[in-house]
Structure formats: C-alpha cells, structure tokens
mmCIF file of C-alpha atoms and ligand atoms in Angstrom:
data_model
loop_
_atom_site.group_PDB
_atom_site.id
_atom_site.type_symbol
_atom_site.label_atom_id
_atom_site.label_comp_id
_atom_site.label_asym_id
_atom_site.label_seq_id
_atom_site.Cartn_x
_atom_site.Cartn_y
_atom_site.Cartn_z
ATOM 1 C CA MET A 267 -19.049 10.933 24.703
ATOM 2 C CA GLN A 268 -21.152 8.206 23.119
ATOM 3 C CA LEU A 269 -22.704 9.321 19.843
ATOM 4 C CA PRO A 270 -26.370 8.813 20.813
ATOM 5 C CA LYS A 271 -25.719 10.800 24.005
ATOM 6 C CA LEU A 272 -23.959 13.498 22.026
ATOM 7 C CA ALA A 273 -26.831 13.625 19.539
ATOM 8 C CA SER A 274 -29.400 14.003 22.279
ATOM 9 C CA ALA A 275 -27.377 16.750 24.017
ATOM 10 C CA ILE A 276 -27.150 18.609 20.698
ATOM 11 C CA ARG A 277 -30.899 18.284 20.235
ATOM 12 C CA LYS A 278 -31.359 19.899 23.635
ATOM 13 C CA GLY A 279 -29.353 22.875 22.378
ATOM 14 C CA ASP A 280 -26.233 22.208 24.485
ATOM 15 C CA ARG A 281 -23.545 24.484 22.993
ATOM 16 C CA ALA A 282 -20.580 22.427 24.181
ATOM 17 C CA ALA A 283 -22.129 19.322 22.621
ATOM 18 C CA LEU A 284 -22.740 21.227 19.397
ATOM 19 C CA ALA A 285 -19.096 22.336 19.310
ATOM 20 C CA LYS A 286 -18.002 18.745 19.886
ATOM 21 C CA GLY A 287 -20.306 17.490 17.150
ATOM 22 C CA ILE A 288 -18.902 19.940 14.614
ATOM 23 C CA THR A 289 -15.369 18.927 15.556
ATOM 24 C CA VAL A 290 -16.323 15.307 14.882
ATOM 25 C CA ALA A 291 -17.707 16.418 11.509
ATOM 26 C CA GLU A 292 -14.418 18.120 10.689
ATOM 27 C CA ASN A 293 -12.024 15.438 11.849
ATOM 28 C CA ASP A 294 -13.676 12.060 11.696
ATOM 29 C CA PRO A 295 -15.892 11.382 8.658
ATOM 30 C CA SER A 296 -16.967 7.896 9.740
ATOM 31 C CA ARG A 297 -18.039 8.949 13.268
ATOM 32 C CA ALA A 298 -19.634 12.016 11.726
ATOM 33 C CA SER A 299 -21.682 9.832 9.469
ATOM 34 C CA ALA A 300 -22.947 7.830 12.465
ATOM 35 C CA LEU A 301 -23.719 11.046 14.341
ATOM 36 C CA MET A 302 -25.683 12.427 11.379
ATOM 37 C CA ARG A 303 -27.676 9.220 11.163
ATOM 38 C CA ALA A 304 -28.544 9.572 14.842
ATOM 39 C CA LEU A 305 -29.773 13.130 14.232
ATOM 40 C CA GLY A 306 -32.223 12.277 11.506
ATOM 41 C CA PRO A 307 -33.540 14.534 8.741
ATOM 42 C CA PRO A 308 -33.347 18.348 8.758
ATOM 43 C CA THR A 309 -36.122 20.136 10.638
ATOM 44 C CA ASN A 310 -36.805 23.870 10.747
ATOM 45 C CA SER A 311 -33.675 25.915 10.143
ATOM 46 C CA PHE A 312 -33.708 28.360 7.266
ATOM 47 C CA VAL A 313 -30.279 28.236 5.618
ATOM 48 C CA VAL A 314 -28.935 31.339 3.902
ATOM 49 C CA GLY A 315 -25.872 30.844 1.725
ATOM 50 C CA VAL A 316 -23.681 33.936 1.463
ATOM 51 C CA THR A 317 -21.061 33.885 -1.245
ATOM 52 C CA GLY A 318 -18.996 36.215 -3.378
ATOM 53 C CA PRO A 319 -15.365 37.158 -3.974
ATOM 54 C CA PRO A 320 -13.109 37.673 -0.937
ATOM 55 C CA GLY A 321 -13.293 41.074 0.709
ATOM 56 C CA THR A 322 -16.712 42.129 -0.562
ATOM 57 C CA GLY A 323 -18.018 42.374 3.001
ATOM 58 C CA LYS A 324 -19.826 39.042 3.417
ATOM 59 C CA SER A 325 -18.882 38.665 7.083
ATOM 60 C CA THR A 326 -19.670 42.296 7.855
ATOM 61 C CA LEU A 327 -23.083 41.950 6.219
ATOM 62 C CA VAL A 328 -23.782 38.689 8.016
ATOM 63 C CA ASP A 329 -22.930 40.415 11.280
ATOM 64 C CA LYS A 330 -25.522 43.086 10.473
ATOM 65 C CA LEU A 331 -28.130 40.473 9.552
ATOM 66 C CA ILE A 332 -27.465 38.534 12.762
ATOM 67 C CA GLY A 333 -28.409 41.715 14.622
ATOM 68 C CA SER A 334 -31.664 42.039 12.682
ATOM 69 C CA TYR A 335 -32.640 38.437 13.300
ATOM 70 C CA ARG A 336 -31.774 38.677 16.977
ATOM 71 C CA LYS A 337 -34.121 41.656 17.235
ATOM 72 C CA MET A 338 -36.801 39.377 15.831
ATOM 73 C CA GLY A 339 -36.014 36.953 18.652
ATOM 74 C CA LEU A 340 -34.588 34.241 16.403
ATOM 75 C CA LYS A 341 -31.594 32.021 17.139
ATOM 76 C CA VAL A 342 -28.809 32.451 14.584
ATOM 77 C CA GLY A 343 -25.976 30.123 13.603
ATOM 78 C CA VAL A 344 -23.116 30.885 11.225
ATOM 79 C CA VAL A 345 -20.856 28.456 9.386
ATOM 80 C CA ALA A 346 -17.990 30.323 7.742
ATOM 81 C CA VAL A 347 -16.136 28.162 5.254
ATOM 82 C CA ASP A 348 -12.789 29.183 3.903
ATOM 83 C CA PRO A 349 -11.623 26.494 1.504
ATOM 84 C CA THR A 350 -9.022 28.732 -0.055
ATOM 85 C CA SER A 351 -7.295 30.153 2.988
ATOM 86 C CA PRO A 352 -3.832 30.145 1.360
ATOM 87 C CA LEU A 353 -5.231 32.469 -1.303
ATOM 88 C CA THR A 354 -7.431 34.689 0.795
ATOM 89 C CA GLY A 355 -4.990 34.820 3.711
ATOM 90 C CA GLY A 356 -6.412 35.935 7.019
ATOM 91 C CA ALA A 357 -10.032 35.690 5.999
ATOM 92 C CA LEU A 358 -10.872 33.456 8.933
ATOM 93 C CA LEU A 359 -9.362 35.867 11.384
ATOM 94 C CA GLY A 360 -11.360 38.531 9.581
ATOM 95 C CA ASP A 361 -14.564 36.590 10.128
ATOM 96 C CA ARG A 362 -13.861 36.353 13.808
ATOM 97 C CA ILE A 363 -13.098 40.025 14.120
ATOM 98 C CA ARG A 364 -16.086 41.097 12.072
ATOM 99 C CA MET A 365 -18.615 38.941 13.841
ATOM 100 C CA THR A 366 -17.670 39.735 17.424
ATOM 101 C CA ALA A 367 -20.685 41.955 18.040
ATOM 102 C CA HIS A 368 -22.547 38.832 19.130
ATOM 103 C CA THR A 369 -19.930 36.846 21.058
ATOM 104 C CA GLY A 370 -21.685 37.111 24.393
ATOM 105 C CA ASP A 371 -25.053 36.128 22.965
ATOM 106 C CA ARG A 372 -26.071 32.555 23.815
ATOM 107 C CA ASN A 373 -28.502 32.586 20.913
ATOM 108 C CA VAL A 374 -25.782 33.159 18.350
ATOM 109 C CA TYR A 375 -23.302 30.455 17.405
ATOM 110 C CA ILE A 376 -20.478 31.181 14.956
ATOM 111 C CA ARG A 377 -18.146 28.516 13.672
ATOM 112 C CA SER A 378 -15.304 28.968 11.188
ATOM 113 C CA MET A 379 -14.079 25.966 9.263
ATOM 114 C CA ALA A 380 -10.657 25.893 7.679
ATOM 115 C CA SER A 381 -9.496 23.778 4.826
ATOM 116 C CA ARG A 382 -7.733 20.539 5.603
ATOM 117 C CA GLY A 383 -7.171 19.561 2.035
ATOM 118 C CA TRP A 384 -10.063 18.977 -0.227
ATOM 119 C CA THR A 385 -12.904 21.290 -0.860
ATOM 120 C CA GLY A 386 -15.253 18.326 -1.184
ATOM 121 C CA GLY A 387 -14.444 17.053 2.286
ATOM 122 C CA LEU A 388 -14.859 20.524 3.690
ATOM 123 C CA SER A 389 -18.233 20.937 2.003
ATOM 124 C CA ARG A 390 -19.426 17.742 3.618
ATOM 125 C CA ALA A 391 -18.214 18.922 7.027
ATOM 126 C CA ALA A 392 -19.977 22.261 6.503
ATOM 127 C CA THR A 393 -23.162 20.437 5.528
ATOM 128 C CA ASP A 394 -22.904 18.362 8.700
ATOM 129 C CA ALA A 395 -22.334 21.532 10.749
ATOM 130 C CA ILE A 396 -25.526 23.017 9.319
ATOM 131 C CA ARG A 397 -27.469 19.864 10.162
ATOM 132 C CA LEU A 398 -26.049 19.923 13.688
ATOM 133 C CA MET A 399 -27.072 23.551 14.173
ATOM 134 C CA ASP A 400 -30.500 22.736 12.782
ATOM 135 C CA ALA A 401 -30.854 19.918 15.305
ATOM 136 C CA ALA A 402 -29.708 22.300 18.049
ATOM 137 C CA GLY A 403 -32.664 24.541 17.268
ATOM 138 C CA PHE A 404 -31.210 27.470 15.337
ATOM 139 C CA ASP A 405 -33.832 29.320 13.308
ATOM 140 C CA ILE A 406 -31.491 30.931 10.803
ATOM 141 C CA ILE A 407 -28.155 29.521 9.661
ATOM 142 C CA PHE A 408 -25.800 31.586 7.533
ATOM 143 C CA LEU A 409 -23.315 29.655 5.426
ATOM 144 C CA GLU A 410 -20.536 32.001 4.361
ATOM 145 C CA THR A 411 -18.294 30.731 1.605
ATOM 146 C CA VAL A 412 -15.722 32.417 -0.588
ATOM 147 C CA GLY A 413 -16.984 32.402 -4.136
ATOM 148 C CA ILE A 414 -13.838 32.167 -6.182
ATOM 149 C CA GLY A 415 -14.335 29.052 -8.215
ATOM 150 C CA GLN A 416 -17.114 26.670 -9.057
ATOM 151 C CA SER A 417 -16.202 24.165 -6.347
ATOM 152 C CA ASP A 418 -16.194 26.834 -3.622
ATOM 153 C CA ILE A 419 -19.639 27.944 -4.656
ATOM 154 C CA GLU A 420 -21.237 24.503 -4.959
ATOM 155 C CA VAL A 421 -21.609 24.118 -1.210
ATOM 156 C CA VAL A 422 -24.293 26.829 -1.160
ATOM 157 C CA GLY A 423 -26.511 24.254 -2.862
ATOM 158 C CA VAL A 424 -27.554 23.225 0.649
ATOM 159 C CA SER A 425 -29.126 26.666 1.215
ATOM 160 C CA HIS A 426 -32.750 27.685 0.968
ATOM 161 C CA ALA A 427 -31.689 31.128 -0.248
ATOM 162 C CA VAL A 428 -28.381 32.305 -1.660
ATOM 163 C CA LEU A 429 -27.122 35.834 -1.265
ATOM 164 C CA VAL A 430 -24.331 36.853 -3.649
ATOM 165 C CA VAL A 431 -22.269 39.726 -2.272
ATOM 166 C CA LEU A 432 -20.365 41.930 -4.707
ATOM 167 C CA MET A 433 -18.871 45.395 -4.443
ATOM 168 C CA PRO A 434 -18.004 48.382 -6.611
ATOM 169 C CA GLY A 435 -14.844 48.140 -8.648
ATOM 170 C CA LEU A 436 -14.837 44.400 -8.999
ATOM 171 C CA GLY A 437 -14.202 45.097 -12.631
ATOM 172 C CA ASP A 438 -16.066 43.682 -15.532
ATOM 173 C CA ASP A 439 -19.054 41.443 -15.264
ATOM 174 C CA ILE A 440 -16.942 38.617 -16.647
ATOM 175 C CA GLN A 441 -15.334 38.089 -13.246
ATOM 176 C CA VAL A 442 -18.751 37.549 -11.775
ATOM 177 C CA SER A 443 -20.104 35.259 -14.451
ATOM 178 C CA LYS A 444 -16.867 33.278 -14.728
ATOM 179 C CA ALA A 445 -16.998 32.050 -11.154
ATOM 180 C CA GLY A 446 -20.531 30.732 -11.602
ATOM 181 C CA LEU A 447 -22.001 33.360 -9.307
ATOM 182 C CA MET A 448 -24.700 34.294 -11.794
ATOM 183 C CA GLU A 449 -26.309 30.876 -11.536
ATOM 184 C CA VAL A 450 -26.494 30.506 -7.779
ATOM 185 C CA GLY A 451 -27.926 33.746 -6.429
ATOM 186 C CA ASP A 452 -31.496 34.348 -5.263
ATOM 187 C CA VAL A 453 -30.559 37.852 -4.158
ATOM 188 C CA TYR A 454 -27.636 39.974 -5.379
ATOM 189 C CA VAL A 455 -26.227 42.795 -3.327
ATOM 190 C CA VAL A 456 -23.602 45.354 -4.236
ATOM 191 C CA ASN A 457 -22.132 46.049 -0.816
ATOM 192 C CA LYS A 458 -19.975 49.085 0.054
ATOM 193 C CA SER A 459 -22.468 51.432 -1.563
ATOM 194 C CA ASP A 460 -20.684 54.153 0.404
ATOM 195 C CA LEU A 461 -17.850 53.819 -2.115
ATOM 196 C CA GLU A 462 -17.726 55.087 -5.711
ATOM 197 C CA GLY A 463 -19.125 52.927 -8.455
ATOM 198 C CA ALA A 464 -21.982 51.041 -6.805
ATOM 199 C CA ASP A 465 -24.584 52.113 -9.368
ATOM 200 C CA PRO A 466 -22.548 51.064 -12.441
ATOM 201 C CA MET A 467 -21.943 47.726 -10.705
ATOM 202 C CA VAL A 468 -25.699 47.245 -10.208
ATOM 203 C CA VAL A 469 -26.280 48.100 -13.871
ATOM 204 C CA SER A 470 -23.643 45.636 -14.986
ATOM 205 C CA ILE A 471 -25.155 42.822 -12.901
ATOM 206 C CA LEU A 472 -28.633 43.619 -14.236
ATOM 207 C CA SER A 473 -27.241 43.470 -17.766
ATOM 208 C CA LEU A 474 -26.015 39.936 -17.139
ATOM 209 C CA PHE A 475 -29.612 38.877 -16.515
ATOM 210 C CA ARG A 476 -31.019 40.636 -19.551
ATOM 211 C CA GLY A 477 -32.831 38.069 -21.642
ATOM 212 C CA ALA A 478 -32.320 35.410 -18.947
ATOM 213 C CA SER A 479 -35.171 33.255 -17.683
ATOM 214 C CA ARG A 480 -34.976 34.786 -14.216
ATOM 215 C CA SER A 481 -34.434 38.229 -12.748
ATOM 216 C CA PRO A 482 -33.383 38.039 -9.090
ATOM 217 C CA PRO A 483 -33.366 41.255 -7.057
ATOM 218 C CA VAL A 484 -30.160 43.283 -7.348
ATOM 219 C CA LEU A 485 -29.739 45.590 -4.357
ATOM 220 C CA LYS A 486 -27.273 48.120 -3.039
ATOM 221 C CA ALA A 487 -26.165 48.221 0.575
ATOM 222 C CA SER A 488 -23.483 49.344 2.939
ATOM 223 C CA ALA A 489 -22.766 46.981 5.786
ATOM 224 C CA LEU A 490 -20.721 49.749 7.380
ATOM 225 C CA SER A 491 -23.344 52.508 7.400
ATOM 226 C CA GLY A 492 -26.344 50.183 7.470
ATOM 227 C CA GLU A 493 -27.799 51.822 4.385
ATOM 228 C CA GLY A 494 -29.868 49.379 2.336
ATOM 229 C CA THR A 495 -29.537 46.533 4.823
ATOM 230 C CA GLU A 496 -33.238 46.649 5.726
ATOM 231 C CA LYS A 497 -34.154 46.142 2.083
ATOM 232 C CA LEU A 498 -31.692 43.288 1.895
ATOM 233 C CA LEU A 499 -33.248 41.702 4.954
ATOM 234 C CA GLY A 500 -36.636 42.113 3.266
ATOM 235 C CA ALA A 501 -35.440 40.237 0.193
ATOM 236 C CA ILE A 502 -34.185 37.347 2.325
ATOM 237 C CA GLU A 503 -37.371 37.394 4.386
ATOM 238 C CA ALA A 504 -39.428 37.081 1.211
ATOM 239 C CA VAL A 505 -37.764 33.726 0.556
ATOM 240 C CA ARG A 506 -38.059 32.702 4.210
ATOM 241 C CA ALA A 507 -41.788 33.379 4.113
ATOM 242 C CA ARG A 508 -42.078 30.755 1.377
ATOM 243 C CA PHE A 509 -39.992 28.350 3.454
ATOM 244 C CA VAL A 510 -42.099 28.915 6.550
ATOM 245 C CA SER A 511 -45.285 28.378 4.578
ATOM 246 C CA GLY A 512 -43.893 24.969 3.646
ATOM 247 C CA GLU A 513 -43.044 25.448 -0.033
ATOM 248 C CA GLU A 514 -41.853 22.014 -1.031
ATOM 249 C CA ALA A 515 -39.472 23.112 -3.788
ATOM 250 C CA LEU A 516 -37.404 25.073 -1.262
ATOM 251 C CA ARG A 517 -37.129 22.166 1.156
ATOM 252 C CA LEU A 518 -36.302 19.775 -1.663
ATOM 253 C CA ARG A 519 -33.566 22.046 -2.935
ATOM 254 C CA SER A 520 -31.699 22.133 0.373
ATOM 255 C CA VAL A 521 -32.085 18.417 1.076
ATOM 256 C CA ARG A 522 -30.946 17.659 -2.475
ATOM 257 C CA GLY A 523 -27.807 19.750 -1.843
ATOM 258 C CA MET A 524 -27.178 17.892 1.405
ATOM 259 C CA ILE A 525 -27.435 14.543 -0.348
ATOM 260 C CA VAL A 526 -24.991 15.626 -3.062
ATOM 261 C CA GLU A 527 -22.436 17.026 -0.580
ATOM 262 C CA THR A 528 -22.714 13.963 1.657
ATOM 263 C CA ALA A 529 -22.185 11.647 -1.320
ATOM 264 C CA ARG A 530 -19.204 13.702 -2.490
ATOM 265 C CA GLY A 531 -17.778 13.641 1.020
ATOM 266 C CA ALA A 532 -18.093 9.856 1.163
ATOM 267 C CA ALA A 533 -16.362 9.546 -2.213
ATOM 268 C CA MET A 534 -13.574 11.854 -1.003
ATOM 269 C CA ALA A 535 -13.102 9.745 2.115
ATOM 270 C CA LYS A 536 -12.746 6.659 -0.075
ATOM 271 C CA PHE A 537 -10.219 8.447 -2.244
ATOM 272 C CA ALA A 538 -8.244 9.466 0.833
ATOM 273 C CA ALA A 539 -8.277 5.877 2.083
ATOM 274 C CA VAL A 540 -6.342 4.615 -0.944
ATOM 275 C CA SER A 541 -2.890 4.138 0.481
ATOM 276 C CA GLU A 542 0.199 3.382 -1.565
ATOM 277 C CA ARG A 543 1.212 0.666 0.836
ATOM 278 C CA GLY A 544 1.669 -2.532 -1.104
ATOM 279 C CA ALA A 545 1.992 -0.722 -4.421
ATOM 280 C CA ASP A 546 5.629 -1.853 -4.856
ATOM 281 C CA SER A 547 4.900 -5.557 -4.579
ATOM 282 C CA LEU A 548 1.812 -5.191 -6.745
ATOM 283 C CA ALA A 549 3.962 -3.498 -9.395
ATOM 284 C CA ARG A 550 6.364 -6.456 -9.312
ATOM 285 C CA ARG A 551 3.481 -8.871 -9.854
ATOM 286 C CA VAL A 552 2.169 -6.818 -12.784
ATOM 287 C CA VAL A 553 5.636 -6.755 -14.375
ATOM 288 C CA LYS A 554 5.884 -10.536 -13.933
ATOM 289 C CA GLY A 555 2.584 -10.853 -15.751
ATOM 290 C CA GLU A 556 0.727 -12.262 -12.733
ATOM 291 C CA LEU A 557 -1.751 -9.394 -12.462
ATOM 292 C CA THR A 558 -3.324 -6.778 -14.672
ATOM 293 C CA ILE A 559 -3.003 -3.168 -13.587
ATOM 294 C CA GLU A 560 -6.761 -3.143 -13.013
ATOM 295 C CA ALA A 561 -6.606 -6.145 -10.700
ATOM 296 C CA ALA A 562 -3.687 -4.599 -8.836
ATOM 297 C CA ALA A 563 -5.587 -1.322 -8.480
ATOM 298 C CA ALA A 564 -8.562 -3.184 -7.093
ATOM 299 C CA LYS A 565 -6.289 -4.670 -4.415
ATOM 300 C CA LEU A 566 -5.031 -1.237 -3.467
ATOM 301 C CA ALA A 567 -8.474 0.358 -3.126
ATOM 302 C CA PRO A 568 -10.270 -0.313 0.154
HETATM 303 N N1 GDP B 231 -16.408 50.994 2.837
HETATM 304 C C1 GDP B 231 -16.983 49.846 3.227
HETATM 305 N N2 GDP B 231 -16.214 48.846 3.682
HETATM 306 C C2 GDP B 231 -16.817 47.700 4.057
HETATM 307 C C3 GDP B 231 -18.217 47.538 3.995
HETATM 308 N N3 GDP B 231 -18.512 46.286 4.427
HETATM 309 C C4 GDP B 231 -17.351 45.690 4.742
HETATM 310 N N4 GDP B 231 -16.327 46.542 4.519
HETATM 311 C C5 GDP B 231 -14.896 46.267 4.759
HETATM 312 O O1 GDP B 231 -14.420 45.372 3.789
HETATM 313 C C6 GDP B 231 -13.406 44.535 4.337
HETATM 314 C C7 GDP B 231 -13.753 43.067 4.103
HETATM 315 O O2 GDP B 231 -14.920 42.751 4.855
HETATM 316 P P1 GDP B 231 -15.314 41.247 5.208
HETATM 317 O O3 GDP B 231 -16.653 41.311 5.830
HETATM 318 O O4 GDP B 231 -14.239 40.573 5.939
HETATM 319 O O5 GDP B 231 -15.408 40.630 3.738
HETATM 320 P P2 GDP B 231 -15.564 39.084 3.308
HETATM 321 O O6 GDP B 231 -14.204 38.585 2.932
HETATM 322 O O7 GDP B 231 -16.455 39.143 2.116
HETATM 323 O O8 GDP B 231 -16.172 38.348 4.453
HETATM 324 C C8 GDP B 231 -13.305 44.901 5.803
HETATM 325 O O9 GDP B 231 -12.220 45.780 5.971
HETATM 326 C C9 GDP B 231 -14.620 45.599 6.083
HETATM 327 O O10 GDP B 231 -14.548 46.524 7.126
HETATM 328 C C10 GDP B 231 -19.018 48.632 3.520
HETATM 329 O O11 GDP B 231 -20.238 48.592 3.439
HETATM 330 N N5 GDP B 231 -18.327 49.754 3.148
HETATM 331 MG MG1 MG B 232 -15.584 36.638 5.488
#
C-alpha cells in the first residue's frame, strides 16, 4: 500500500493498516520515517510507560488496567518491548498469555516487539508504534519495557506517566537504584502484595527518596487478587487529569522523548549502513600512503 493511503487508513482506525504500519516501523526505518512524516504530530493519546525488572507482574498489571480503562469506555493500545529477550527468555510469550483477556475486544490493540539487534533501533520502532496508535485514535497507550539497564529504561521517556513495577524480595534497594529506576518513575508500585515482604519493600523504596527533591507515590498492589489496583489506577488518573487539562510540561516531556528516540534511531540506521565492502582496497591505499585513515573512513561511511 502507498504510504499516504496507509497513513489515512490508520487515521481512520483501521486495525489491519495499523498492524501494517507497525511492521513497517519495525522492518524498514526509511519507509517508517516517511510514514511518520505523513502522520504528523502526536494528538491525544495518554502514554503510560510501565517498567521494572522482569517477572514483577508488569503485563499482568497492564491487563488489569486495560480492563479498568475499557470500563471507562476508552480505547487502549499496548506496546510491549522486550529488548533483552535472550536474558528474559519467554517474556514475550508471557505477555501474550497474560494479556489475552482482551483479545476479542476491537477497542484493545496489543503489539509485542522483539529485539532485532540494537536497543536504540527498537526504541525508535516502539516510539513509531506509539505514534501510529495515537493516530489510530487510542486514548491510552501502555508501553511495557523491561527495566534491567539504563538503555532499556530510556524508552519510557516518551511517556506522559511512568509506572515502575517492583515486587517483594527483589533484594536490596541497590538493585532498584542501580538500574536507574529511581529517576524515571512517577508512580511506584510493589506488586504481588499477596506475597510476603511487600511492606518492607515499600519502606525500602520510600527510604531511597528520603531527602530527595521529589516524593512520588509508592503503592502496594496485587495484580492477581486485584487488591490495590484501584488506588494504582487513581494515581495514574491523577497524572492523566493534568494531561487532559492541557498541562504543557507533560506534552513537552513526551514529545521531547520522541525526538530523542527518533534521532537515536536515525543515528543507529546510519551506523548499520556502514558496510565493510571496500575496506580492503581502502586499507591498501592507506598503507601506500595515498589516504589517511580518516579519509578512508569517510569513504566507507554513507
Ligand atoms: N503472587 C502473585 N503473582 C503475580 C502477581 N502478578 C503477576 N504475578 C505472576 O508473576 C509472573 C510474571 O508476571 P508478568 O506479568 O509476566 O511479569 P512481567 O515480566 O513483569 O511482565 C506470572 O507468573 C504472574 O502470574 C501478583 O499480584 N501476585
Ligand atoms: Mg511482561
């Protein structure tokens, strides 16, 4: 399909077109860039980043929240990013299993994105997917990402609100602060409150913010039993209320994140385009003294 046609079908909320658009975003950065240009700037979607170590119950919680938002009559999209699939093994399958409660619902769209190499490229594709869902008219978009390292977490910069999901027994607070999770969260939740050790975990997170310039809410919930999920929804809704009322700082924050991820994605694509073809003959010319290494490198780069 021609890109302008595809863009206009996506804008009409055509699910097949949306799926196609996201596939373009994943596989073909240059076409994706043209498609994004055709879509224009972000409109009304409220983007909720959900991050935290693997297995804390992010997908299960998102599934619960989808249900709450559907009851409110809102359209919900999910982008589940798994940049570290070799490490987390099976997480994507997990996402699919744990978010099946809404498979028949035309107002819910869930898309998992697997790593094809670089985290940066994946972040750009995820950013594009969010913009595509926004154009398709989704009110709420969840961006689930595994928060293991700094680069995995950075992608949540495109969100209007970031939910950090932890659980009892994660060990010392150092694990949490090391990954950069303490900087990104607007709301912290200790999930699996049905298990031992949720309260000490809450205390240890609160202690990390002692003396800090901000004190985000730290909640307890159980995605399995539903306990505490209403409060969690309330905390997210408090941020969404600011978004809906047009708070500029929130809109700026998400757009800023999109610009950064798009720029990183473009830089990654350039990096990937450096082929080693011709390197042998260039090396010969450098050895002969005909070229500097810098000049040879410039010939190799696109
Ligand atoms: N006991 C308990 N288990 C949970 C809860 N929420 C999720 N789980 C389980 O934790 C495991 C990982 O959940 P998942 O949502 O895939 O975690 P993710 O990797 O963070 O997305 C699954 O076996 C879930 O059933 C909870 O509130 N209590
Ligand atoms: Mg998950």
